[in-house]
Coordinates of C-alpha atoms in Angstrom, one line a residue:
Chain M
M1 CA 381.0 205.3 149.3
S2 CA 378.3 203.8 151.5
A3 CA 379.0 206.3 154.3
K4 CA 378.4 209.0 151.8
L5 CA 375.1 207.4 150.7
D6 CA 374.0 207.2 154.3
R7 CA 374.7 210.8 154.8
L8 CA 372.8 211.7 151.6
K9 CA 369.9 209.5 152.9
K10 CA 369.9 211.3 156.2
V11 CA 369.9 214.7 154.6
L12 CA 367.1 213.8 152.3
R13 CA 364.9 212.4 155.1
I14 CA 365.4 215.7 157.0
V15 CA 365.1 218.1 154.2
V16 CA 362.5 216.5 151.9
G17 CA 360.8 214.6 154.7
A18 CA 357.3 213.4 154.3
R19 CA 357.2 214.2 150.6
L20 CA 359.5 211.3 149.9
R21 CA 357.3 208.3 149.0
T22 CA 360.1 205.8 149.1
L23 CA 363.8 206.0 149.3
I24 CA 365.6 202.9 148.2
E25 CA 369.3 202.1 148.2
D26 CA 370.2 199.4 145.7
R27 CA 373.6 198.5 144.2
G28 CA 375.2 201.6 145.6
E29 CA 372.6 203.9 144.1
L30 CA 369.8 205.9 145.7
T31 CA 366.4 206.2 144.2
A32 CA 363.8 208.5 145.6
E33 CA 360.2 208.6 144.6
V34 CA 357.8 211.5 145.0
A35 CA 354.2 212.2 144.1
A36 CA 353.5 214.1 140.9
A37 CA 352.1 217.0 142.9
D38 CA 355.4 217.4 144.9
Y39 CA 357.7 216.8 141.9
F40 CA 358.6 220.4 141.0
E41 CA 359.0 221.6 144.6
V42 CA 361.2 218.6 145.6
A43 CA 363.3 219.2 142.5
R44 CA 363.8 222.8 143.5
I45 CA 364.8 221.8 147.0
L46 CA 367.3 219.3 145.6
R47 CA 368.9 221.9 143.4
D48 CA 369.0 224.8 145.9
H49 CA 369.4 223.3 149.4
A50 CA 373.0 223.8 150.6
D51 CA 373.3 220.3 151.9
L52 CA 372.0 218.7 148.7
K53 CA 373.1 221.0 145.9
F54 CA 372.3 219.0 142.8
E55 CA 373.6 221.6 140.3
Q56 CA 373.3 219.4 137.3
L57 CA 370.5 217.4 135.6
I58 CA 372.4 214.6 134.0
D59 CA 369.5 212.9 132.5
L60 CA 365.7 212.9 132.3
T61 CA 363.8 210.1 130.8
G62 CA 360.5 208.4 130.7
L63 CA 359.4 204.8 131.4
D64 CA 356.4 202.8 130.5
Y65 CA 355.7 200.3 133.3
S66 CA 352.8 198.6 131.6
T67 CA 354.5 195.2 130.9
H68 CA 356.9 195.2 133.8
A69 CA 357.1 191.8 135.6
D70 CA 356.8 193.6 138.9
A71 CA 353.9 195.8 137.9
A72 CA 352.6 196.0 141.4
R73 CA 355.4 198.4 142.3
A74 CA 353.9 201.0 140.0
R75 CA 350.5 200.7 141.8
G76 CA 348.6 200.8 138.5
K77 CA 350.3 203.8 137.2
R78 CA 351.8 203.5 133.8
F79 CA 354.2 206.3 133.0
A80 CA 357.0 207.6 135.1
T81 CA 359.7 210.3 134.6
V82 CA 363.1 209.5 136.0
L83 CA 365.7 212.1 136.7
H84 CA 369.4 211.5 137.3
L85 CA 370.9 214.3 139.3
L86 CA 374.6 215.0 140.0
S87 CA 376.0 217.2 142.7
Y88 CA 379.5 218.6 142.0
A89 CA 379.9 220.1 145.4
H90 CA 379.2 216.9 147.3
N91 CA 380.1 214.4 144.5
W92 CA 376.9 212.3 144.8
R93 CA 374.1 211.2 142.5
L94 CA 370.4 210.7 143.0
R95 CA 367.7 209.2 141.0
L96 CA 364.3 210.8 141.3
R97 CA 361.2 209.0 140.0
T98 CA 357.7 210.4 139.6
F99 CA 354.7 208.6 138.3
A100 CA 352.2 210.5 136.2
E101 CA 348.7 210.3 137.7
D102 CA 346.7 209.7 134.5
N103 CA 347.5 206.7 132.4
A104 CA 345.6 207.9 129.3
F105 CA 347.0 211.4 129.3
P106 CA 350.2 211.5 131.5
V107 CA 351.1 215.1 132.6
L108 CA 353.9 216.3 134.8
N109 CA 355.3 219.7 135.6
S110 CA 358.2 220.8 133.5
I111 CA 361.5 221.4 135.3
C112 CA 363.1 223.5 132.5
E113 CA 362.9 226.5 134.8
L114 CA 365.2 224.7 137.3
W115 CA 367.7 223.1 134.9
P116 CA 367.7 224.5 131.3
A117 CA 369.2 221.2 130.2
A118 CA 365.7 219.6 130.8
N119 CA 364.4 221.4 127.7
W120 CA 365.4 218.8 125.1
Y121 CA 365.2 215.8 127.5
E122 CA 361.5 216.6 128.1
R123 CA 360.9 217.0 124.4
E124 CA 362.5 213.6 123.9
A125 CA 360.4 212.0 126.6
F126 CA 357.3 213.6 125.1
D127 CA 358.3 212.4 121.6
L128 CA 359.1 208.8 122.6
L129 CA 356.6 208.2 125.4
G130 CA 354.0 210.8 125.1
I131 CA 354.4 212.3 128.5
V132 CA 353.3 215.9 128.5
Y133 CA 355.3 218.4 130.5
R134 CA 353.1 221.3 131.8
G135 CA 354.8 224.6 131.4
H136 CA 357.3 223.6 128.8
E137 CA 357.5 226.4 126.2
D138 CA 358.4 224.4 123.1
L139 CA 357.1 220.8 123.5
R140 CA 357.6 219.6 119.9
R141 CA 358.8 216.2 118.7
I142 CA 362.5 215.9 118.5
L143 CA 363.9 212.6 117.4
T144 CA 361.2 211.1 115.2
D145 CA 360.2 212.1 111.6
Y146 CA 358.2 215.2 110.7
G147 CA 354.6 214.2 110.9
F148 CA 355.2 211.0 112.9
E149 CA 352.3 209.4 114.7
G150 CA 352.5 207.5 118.0
H151 CA 355.1 207.2 120.7
P152 CA 357.7 204.6 119.9
L153 CA 359.0 203.7 123.4
R154 CA 355.5 202.8 124.6
K155 CA 355.4 199.0 125.2
D156 CA 352.4 198.6 122.8
F157 CA 354.2 200.2 119.9
P158 CA 355.7 197.5 117.6
V159 CA 359.5 197.5 117.0
S160 CA 358.9 197.8 113.2
G161 CA 356.5 200.7 113.6
Y162 CA 353.4 201.3 111.5
V163 CA 354.6 203.1 108.4
E164 CA 357.6 202.6 106.1
M165 CA 359.0 204.9 103.5
R166 CA 360.2 204.2 99.9
Y167 CA 361.1 206.2 96.8
D168 CA 358.5 205.9 94.1
A169 CA 360.1 206.3 90.7
E170 CA 356.8 207.0 88.9
A171 CA 355.6 209.6 91.4
G172 CA 359.2 210.9 91.5
R173 CA 359.0 211.4 95.3
V174 CA 359.1 209.6 98.6
L175 CA 356.0 207.7 99.7
Y176 CA 354.8 206.5 103.0
Q177 CA 353.0 203.1 103.2
P178 CA 352.0 200.6 105.8
V179 CA 354.9 198.4 106.9
T180 CA 355.4 195.2 105.0
I181 CA 357.8 193.6 107.6
E182 CA 356.5 190.5 109.2
P183 CA 356.8 190.8 113.0
R184 CA 359.1 188.2 114.4
E185 CA 360.9 187.4 117.7
N186 CA 364.2 185.6 117.6
T187 CA 364.6 185.0 121.3
P188 CA 361.4 185.0 123.4
R189 CA 361.4 187.2 126.5
I190 CA 361.5 185.0 129.5
V191 CA 361.5 185.8 133.2
R192 CA 362.8 182.8 135.1
E193 CA 362.1 182.0 138.8
A194 CA 364.9 183.0 141.1
S195 CA 366.3 179.5 141.6
Y196 CA 366.4 178.7 137.9
G197 CA 369.7 177.0 136.9
G198 CA 370.8 176.9 140.5
S199 CA 373.9 178.8 141.3
A200 CA 375.2 175.7 143.0
H201 CA 375.9 174.3 139.5
G202 CA 378.2 177.2 138.9
Chain B
M1 CA 365.9 259.4 101.7
A2 CA 363.5 256.5 101.6
E3 CA 363.3 254.4 104.6
T4 CA 364.7 250.9 103.9
E5 CA 363.1 248.0 105.7
I6 CA 365.5 245.4 107.0
R7 CA 364.0 242.1 107.8
N8 CA 365.3 239.0 109.5
Y9 CA 365.6 236.1 107.2
T10 CA 365.7 232.4 107.8
L11 CA 368.5 230.2 106.5
N12 CA 368.4 226.4 106.3
F13 CA 371.7 224.8 107.2
G14 CA 371.9 221.1 106.3
P15 CA 370.8 218.3 106.6
Q16 CA 373.6 217.6 104.2
H17 CA 376.4 220.0 104.9
P18 CA 380.1 219.2 105.2
A19 CA 380.4 221.1 108.5
A20 CA 377.3 219.5 110.0
H21 CA 379.4 216.5 111.1
G22 CA 376.8 214.1 109.9
V23 CA 373.1 214.8 109.4
L24 CA 372.0 217.9 111.2
R25 CA 369.4 220.4 110.0
M26 CA 369.5 223.9 111.6
V27 CA 367.1 226.6 111.0
L28 CA 369.0 229.8 111.5
E29 CA 367.3 233.1 112.0
L30 CA 369.6 235.9 110.8
D31 CA 369.7 239.6 111.1
G32 CA 372.2 240.4 108.4
E33 CA 375.0 238.1 109.2
V34 CA 374.3 238.0 113.0
V35 CA 372.6 234.9 114.3
E36 CA 369.4 235.7 116.2
R37 CA 368.1 232.2 116.9
V38 CA 369.1 228.6 116.1
D39 CA 366.6 225.8 115.9
P40 CA 368.5 222.5 115.5
H41 CA 366.3 219.7 114.0
I42 CA 367.9 216.5 115.1
G43 CA 366.8 213.0 114.7
L44 CA 367.7 212.4 111.1
L45 CA 370.0 209.6 112.3
H46 CA 367.5 208.3 114.9
R47 CA 367.6 204.5 114.7
G48 CA 365.7 203.7 117.8
T49 CA 368.6 202.0 119.6
E50 CA 366.7 202.1 122.9
K51 CA 363.7 200.4 121.4
L52 CA 365.8 197.8 119.6
A53 CA 367.7 197.0 122.8
E54 CA 364.4 196.1 124.5
A55 CA 363.8 193.4 121.8
R56 CA 367.3 191.8 122.1
T57 CA 369.1 189.9 124.8
W58 CA 371.6 191.8 126.9
V59 CA 374.7 190.7 124.9
Q60 CA 373.1 191.3 121.5
S61 CA 372.9 195.0 122.2
V62 CA 376.7 195.4 122.6
P63 CA 377.3 196.0 118.9
Y64 CA 374.6 198.6 118.8
M65 CA 376.6 200.6 121.3
D66 CA 379.4 200.9 118.7
R67 CA 377.0 202.6 116.4
L68 CA 376.1 205.3 118.8
D69 CA 379.1 207.5 118.8
Y70 CA 380.9 206.0 115.9
V71 CA 384.2 207.7 116.5
S72 CA 384.6 206.5 120.1
M73 CA 383.2 203.0 119.9
M74 CA 384.8 201.2 122.8
C75 CA 383.8 203.8 125.3
N76 CA 380.1 203.3 124.5
E77 CA 380.5 199.6 124.9
H78 CA 382.3 200.2 128.2
A79 CA 379.4 202.1 129.8
Y80 CA 376.9 199.5 128.6
C81 CA 379.0 196.6 130.0
L82 CA 379.5 198.5 133.3
A83 CA 375.8 198.8 133.6
V84 CA 375.2 195.1 132.9
E85 CA 378.0 194.1 135.3
K86 CA 376.6 196.3 138.0
L87 CA 373.2 194.7 137.6
L88 CA 374.6 191.3 137.7
G89 CA 377.2 192.0 140.4
V90 CA 379.9 190.4 138.4
D91 CA 383.6 191.1 138.9
V92 CA 385.9 191.8 136.0
P93 CA 389.4 190.3 136.0
E94 CA 392.1 192.9 136.7
R95 CA 393.8 192.3 133.3
A96 CA 390.6 193.0 131.5
Q97 CA 390.2 196.2 133.5
Y98 CA 393.6 197.4 132.4
I99 CA 392.9 196.4 128.8
R100 CA 389.7 198.4 129.0
V101 CA 391.4 201.5 130.4
M102 CA 394.1 201.3 127.8
M103 CA 391.6 200.9 125.0
D104 CA 389.5 203.7 126.4
E105 CA 392.4 206.0 126.2
V106 CA 393.3 204.8 122.7
T107 CA 389.7 205.7 121.9
R108 CA 390.0 209.1 123.5
I109 CA 393.0 209.9 121.3
L110 CA 391.1 208.7 118.3
N111 CA 388.1 210.9 119.2
H112 CA 390.1 214.0 119.9
L113 CA 392.1 213.6 116.8
M114 CA 388.9 213.4 114.8
G115 CA 387.4 216.3 116.8
I116 CA 390.3 218.7 116.5
G117 CA 391.2 217.7 112.9
S118 CA 387.7 218.3 111.6
H119 CA 387.2 221.4 113.7
A120 CA 390.3 222.9 112.2
F121 CA 389.3 221.7 108.8
D122 CA 385.8 223.3 109.1
I123 CA 387.3 226.7 109.8
G124 CA 390.0 226.6 107.2
A125 CA 393.1 224.7 108.4
M126 CA 393.0 221.8 106.0
T127 CA 396.4 220.3 106.9
M128 CA 395.2 219.4 110.3
I129 CA 392.8 216.7 109.2
L130 CA 395.5 215.1 107.0
Y131 CA 397.9 215.0 110.0
T132 CA 395.4 213.7 112.5
F133 CA 394.1 211.0 110.2
R134 CA 397.7 209.8 109.8
E135 CA 397.9 209.0 113.5
R136 CA 394.3 207.8 113.6
E137 CA 395.3 205.1 111.0
D138 CA 397.8 203.6 113.5
L139 CA 395.2 203.5 116.2
M140 CA 392.6 202.0 113.9
D141 CA 395.1 199.3 113.3
V142 CA 395.2 198.7 117.0
Y143 CA 391.4 198.4 117.0
E144 CA 391.6 196.0 114.1
A145 CA 394.3 193.9 115.8
V146 CA 392.4 193.4 119.1
S147 CA 388.9 193.0 117.7
G148 CA 389.1 192.3 114.0
A149 CA 387.1 195.4 113.1
R150 CA 388.4 198.9 112.5
L151 CA 385.3 200.7 113.7
H152 CA 382.5 198.6 115.2
S153 CA 384.6 196.4 117.4
A154 CA 382.2 194.7 119.9
Y155 CA 385.3 194.0 121.9
Y156 CA 384.0 194.6 125.5
R157 CA 381.6 192.1 126.8
P158 CA 379.8 191.9 130.1
G159 CA 382.4 190.4 132.4
G160 CA 385.5 191.4 130.6
V161 CA 386.8 191.7 127.1
Y162 CA 386.3 189.2 124.2
R163 CA 389.9 188.0 124.0
D164 CA 393.4 188.8 125.1
L165 CA 395.7 191.2 123.2
P166 CA 397.2 189.6 120.2
E167 CA 400.9 188.6 120.1
T168 CA 401.4 189.7 116.5
M169 CA 400.5 192.8 114.4
P170 CA 399.3 192.5 110.9
K171 CA 402.0 193.6 108.4
Y172 CA 402.1 195.5 105.1
Q173 CA 402.8 193.3 102.0
P174 CA 404.9 194.4 99.0
N175 CA 402.8 195.3 96.0
R176 CA 403.2 197.3 92.8
F177 CA 403.1 200.6 94.7
K178 CA 405.3 199.7 97.6
N179 CA 408.6 197.8 97.2
E180 CA 410.3 195.6 99.7
K181 CA 412.3 198.4 101.2
T182 CA 409.3 200.7 101.8
V183 CA 407.4 197.9 103.3
A184 CA 410.2 196.9 105.6
K185 CA 410.3 200.4 106.9
L186 CA 406.6 200.5 107.4
N187 CA 406.7 197.2 109.2
E188 CA 409.5 198.2 111.6
A189 CA 407.1 198.8 114.5
R190 CA 404.9 195.9 113.6
E191 CA 407.5 193.1 114.2
G192 CA 406.5 192.5 117.9
S193 CA 403.2 192.2 119.7
L194 CA 400.4 194.7 119.9
L195 CA 401.8 196.2 123.0
D196 CA 405.1 196.8 121.3
F197 CA 403.3 198.5 118.5
L198 CA 401.4 200.7 120.9
A199 CA 404.5 201.4 123.0
D200 CA 406.2 202.6 119.8
F201 CA 403.1 204.8 119.1
T202 CA 403.3 206.4 122.6
N203 CA 406.9 207.3 121.9
R204 CA 406.1 208.9 118.6
F205 CA 402.8 210.6 119.6
P206 CA 404.1 213.5 121.8
K207 CA 406.1 214.7 118.8
C208 CA 402.9 214.6 116.7
C209 CA 401.0 216.6 119.3
D210 CA 403.8 219.2 119.1
D211 CA 403.3 219.3 115.4
Y212 CA 399.6 220.0 115.8
E213 CA 400.3 222.7 118.3
T214 CA 402.8 224.5 116.0
L215 CA 400.1 224.5 113.4
L216 CA 397.3 225.8 115.5
T217 CA 398.0 227.0 119.1
E218 CA 399.7 230.2 118.1
N219 CA 398.2 230.4 114.7
R220 CA 396.7 233.9 114.2
I221 CA 393.8 232.8 112.0
W222 CA 392.9 229.9 114.3
K223 CA 392.9 232.2 117.3
Q224 CA 390.8 234.8 115.6
R225 CA 388.2 232.2 114.8
T226 CA 388.1 230.6 118.2
V227 CA 389.2 233.0 121.0
G228 CA 386.1 234.5 122.6
V229 CA 383.7 232.5 120.5
G230 CA 381.0 230.5 122.3
V231 CA 382.0 231.6 125.9
V232 CA 380.2 229.6 128.6
S233 CA 380.5 230.5 132.2
P234 CA 381.0 227.7 134.8
E235 CA 377.5 228.2 136.2
R236 CA 375.9 228.1 132.8
A237 CA 377.9 225.1 131.8
L238 CA 376.5 223.2 134.8
A239 CA 372.9 224.3 134.2
L240 CA 373.1 223.4 130.5
G241 CA 374.2 219.9 131.4
F242 CA 377.7 220.2 129.9
T243 CA 380.2 217.4 130.7
G244 CA 383.6 216.4 129.6
P245 CA 385.9 218.9 127.8
M246 CA 383.0 221.3 127.4
L247 CA 382.8 221.6 131.2
R248 CA 386.5 221.5 131.8
G249 CA 387.0 224.3 129.2
S250 CA 384.9 226.4 131.5
N251 CA 387.3 226.0 134.4
I252 CA 385.5 223.2 136.3
A253 CA 388.0 220.4 137.2
W254 CA 385.6 217.5 137.0
D255 CA 386.5 214.2 135.5
L256 CA 384.7 211.0 136.4
R257 CA 388.0 209.1 136.0
K258 CA 389.2 211.0 139.1
K259 CA 386.0 211.9 141.0
Q260 CA 384.1 208.6 140.7
P261 CA 386.8 206.2 139.5
Y262 CA 385.8 203.1 137.7
E263 CA 388.0 200.1 136.6
V264 CA 391.6 200.9 137.5
Y265 CA 391.7 204.7 136.9
D266 CA 392.5 205.2 140.6
R267 CA 395.8 203.3 140.0
V268 CA 397.1 205.3 137.0
D269 CA 398.6 208.7 137.3
F270 CA 397.3 211.5 135.2
D271 CA 396.2 215.2 135.4
I272 CA 392.9 216.9 134.5
P273 CA 393.5 219.8 132.2
V274 CA 391.1 222.7 132.6
G275 CA 390.5 225.9 130.5
K276 CA 390.0 229.4 131.9
N277 CA 387.7 231.4 129.7
G278 CA 385.3 228.7 128.5
D279 CA 385.6 229.6 124.8
C280 CA 386.3 227.5 121.8
Y281 CA 390.1 228.0 122.0
D282 CA 390.3 226.8 125.6
R283 CA 388.3 223.8 124.8
Y284 CA 390.7 223.1 122.0
L285 CA 393.6 223.4 124.5
V286 CA 391.9 221.1 126.9
R287 CA 391.4 218.4 124.2
M288 CA 395.0 218.8 123.2
A289 CA 396.3 218.4 126.7
E290 CA 394.0 215.4 127.3
M291 CA 395.5 213.6 124.4
R292 CA 398.9 214.0 126.0
Q293 CA 397.5 212.7 129.3
S294 CA 395.9 209.7 127.5
N295 CA 399.3 208.9 126.0
E296 CA 400.8 208.7 129.5
I297 CA 397.9 206.5 130.7
I298 CA 398.4 204.1 127.8
R299 CA 402.1 203.9 128.6
Q300 CA 401.4 203.0 132.3
C301 CA 398.8 200.3 131.2
I302 CA 401.3 198.8 128.7
A303 CA 403.9 198.5 131.5
W304 CA 401.4 196.8 133.7
L305 CA 400.0 194.5 131.0
R306 CA 403.4 193.3 130.1
E307 CA 404.0 192.0 133.6
H308 CA 400.7 190.5 134.5
P309 CA 399.2 187.8 132.2
G310 CA 395.9 186.3 133.3
P311 CA 392.3 185.8 132.4
V312 CA 390.5 188.6 130.5
I313 CA 386.9 187.6 131.1
T314 CA 385.0 186.3 134.1
D315 CA 384.8 182.6 134.7
N316 CA 381.2 182.9 135.7
L317 CA 379.6 180.7 133.0
K318 CA 376.2 182.3 133.5
V319 CA 377.6 185.5 132.1
A320 CA 380.5 184.7 129.8
P321 CA 380.9 181.7 127.4
P322 CA 383.2 178.9 128.4
K323 CA 386.5 178.2 126.6
R324 CA 386.0 176.6 123.2
E325 CA 388.0 173.4 124.1
K326 CA 386.1 172.9 127.3
M327 CA 382.8 173.4 125.5
K328 CA 383.8 170.7 123.1
A329 CA 384.7 168.2 125.9
G330 CA 382.3 168.9 128.8
M331 CA 378.6 168.5 129.0
E332 CA 378.2 171.2 131.7
E333 CA 380.1 173.8 129.5
L334 CA 378.1 172.8 126.4
I335 CA 374.8 173.4 128.2
H336 CA 376.0 176.8 129.4
H337 CA 377.3 177.7 126.0
F338 CA 373.9 176.8 124.4
K339 CA 371.8 178.6 127.0
L340 CA 374.0 181.7 126.8
F341 CA 373.8 182.0 123.1
S342 CA 370.1 181.0 122.7
E343 CA 368.5 182.5 125.8
G344 CA 371.1 184.9 126.9
I345 CA 372.1 186.2 130.3
H346 CA 369.4 186.4 133.0
V347 CA 369.8 189.7 134.7
P348 CA 368.3 190.1 138.2
P349 CA 365.6 192.8 138.6
G350 CA 366.7 196.3 139.4
E351 CA 367.9 199.5 137.9
V352 CA 371.3 201.0 137.6
Y353 CA 373.0 204.0 136.1
A354 CA 376.6 203.5 135.0
A355 CA 378.5 206.4 133.7
I356 CA 382.0 206.8 132.2
E357 CA 384.1 209.7 131.2
H358 CA 383.6 209.3 127.5
P359 CA 385.9 211.5 125.3
K360 CA 382.9 213.8 124.6
G361 CA 381.6 214.0 128.2
E362 CA 379.6 211.8 130.5
F363 CA 378.2 208.9 128.7
G364 CA 375.7 207.0 130.9
V365 CA 373.6 204.0 130.5
Y366 CA 370.4 203.7 132.6
A367 CA 369.4 200.1 132.5
V368 CA 366.2 198.7 134.0
S369 CA 365.8 195.0 134.3
D370 CA 362.7 193.1 135.4
G371 CA 364.6 189.8 135.7
A372 CA 364.2 188.7 132.1
N373 CA 366.8 187.8 129.5
K374 CA 366.2 191.2 127.8
P375 CA 366.4 194.7 129.2
Y376 CA 363.1 196.3 130.2
R377 CA 364.4 199.7 129.3
I378 CA 367.7 201.1 128.3
K379 CA 368.2 204.8 128.3
L380 CA 371.4 206.1 126.8
R381 CA 372.6 209.4 128.2
A382 CA 374.6 210.8 125.3
P383 CA 376.9 213.8 126.1
G384 CA 376.3 215.3 122.6
F385 CA 372.6 215.6 123.1
A386 CA 373.0 218.1 126.0
H387 CA 375.7 219.9 124.1
M388 CA 373.6 220.2 121.0
A389 CA 370.7 221.5 123.0
A390 CA 372.9 224.5 124.0
M391 CA 373.6 225.4 120.4
D392 CA 370.9 228.1 120.4
E393 CA 372.3 229.8 123.5
L394 CA 375.9 229.5 122.2
A395 CA 375.2 230.9 118.8
R396 CA 373.0 233.9 119.6
G397 CA 374.7 237.1 118.7
H398 CA 377.6 235.4 116.9
M399 CA 378.2 235.7 113.1
L400 CA 377.0 233.1 110.7
A401 CA 380.6 231.9 110.2
D402 CA 381.0 231.2 113.9
V403 CA 378.3 228.6 113.8
T404 CA 380.7 226.3 112.1
A405 CA 383.4 227.0 114.7
L406 CA 380.7 226.2 117.4
M407 CA 379.8 223.0 115.7
G408 CA 383.4 222.0 115.8
T409 CA 383.9 222.8 119.4
L410 CA 380.8 220.9 120.5
D411 CA 382.5 217.8 119.0
L412 CA 379.2 216.3 117.8
V413 CA 378.6 213.0 116.3
F414 CA 375.1 212.4 115.3
G415 CA 375.2 208.7 116.1
D416 CA 375.0 209.6 119.7
V417 CA 372.9 212.7 119.6
D418 CA 370.1 210.9 117.7
R419 CA 370.7 207.4 119.0

């Protein structure tokens, strides 16, 4: 498998060249990072170039790096879109990450034109993270409720949300009201230092 | 003669419709009886699994995976556990790998029985669902015997499976509806271990498949409803992100179990069935053939598992809990047990994508860790989501009644479309 990854790495270096910001191999997977300006063009090359041939967009998702322990990696940028591509001809996978330039209003080019499958994935990323895809024809919310406000997968959005819904017998209809759940955390989130617990203790 | 004006009209399908396989609302734009446009409104079953996973430790999210695609529970867990194991770099004992493969194939049969049964039921062949649910019942008993739960099993854990296969099967008891004689007959296959019960099932199952095929494969009504409906070309299937039987129905021999083998799939022998025309009928045939293949895989796994006892979960105490007796007697084990169940596993920073050949297609888990005891981000790549997205393209130009046939062939479960 690793010989194959080396070959893919080599092809990427030649074909995509300077537009690759980083190319990392980790746990048998390859992650490429490109600038937002090059995103669409690189995606097109990945799909069309005979030595790459990523025919299928397996997955497209967004990430919010604002509370990541290793935030320095994101270089102050908050939102990224991550593509998982699969080539049937060569049987290899690639992860492509692009950070949106603006943290307050993240915008990236839409890749629906290249892979029609991106349509709903981009709608989902827009819905859950608020990333706007320029050129998307139908960028509506998809998973959340009609009239929902906010983007739930952003790190500053509480798990319990802001509104709750109940049936009101007097009004004879469903009502929205502010949440009444007390926020609680059963297990705190902890990042330990690398030597914690010591593997020597097995 | 006065000119009559014909207008398109809009029809609301669902959210509560028996053929919607759960909660789906579709806004159909019709020209007479011909579908012009479909706008599926999904998300009515959205429970925010990805957000919830960020607030829980790695192990606590395993049961949430059962609730995604709630007709192929263990496969969802499998992808999640693979992702965590890949991040941790933990090895899974060989016996656990075989158990996982066997249970995955049991799950595949469960899923396809449900898929084909309800597909046929939706377009008028009511007997099918009664037949398939009869066999599903036996496999549900297998689920119950290994994990204690019929549906939401939480059986796979990072590092292996929760416990070894049981030596006994639960038995029927006589009651006022079933006398001793009936019960004795029902319990015939249940006298031995779980593997004996499953071996008996694999002997019976090909005959059951033959029964389904006599009902459907050459059935004129079934063919009229499915042949040539929802045709997808191979190129289009790739562009639309189709995976699994939806892709193989369009004549692309792609199966992750063969092409990117995980666990011990490279050591079992099976074929990849493919369709030719990419219509609903071919996809039905693919699913039918896959069940027979799964049956063979189960048989091979049973033979291996009978010969090779051993551990079923890793002995790495940072990942899996220690044995109960050891925990009661040893300080070291007690500490590990406590830390594991209070704080959880610490997963080294990094990101992985683990995919398996789920009965519906490629089910992937993209897990990002920043080194904490909880995931930083979990993205679940559900096959049904991509298939549902293609509904508009598939249904255009078809009759209203074909929408139901298409819903059936997509094999949708809203637990995994909406997450």
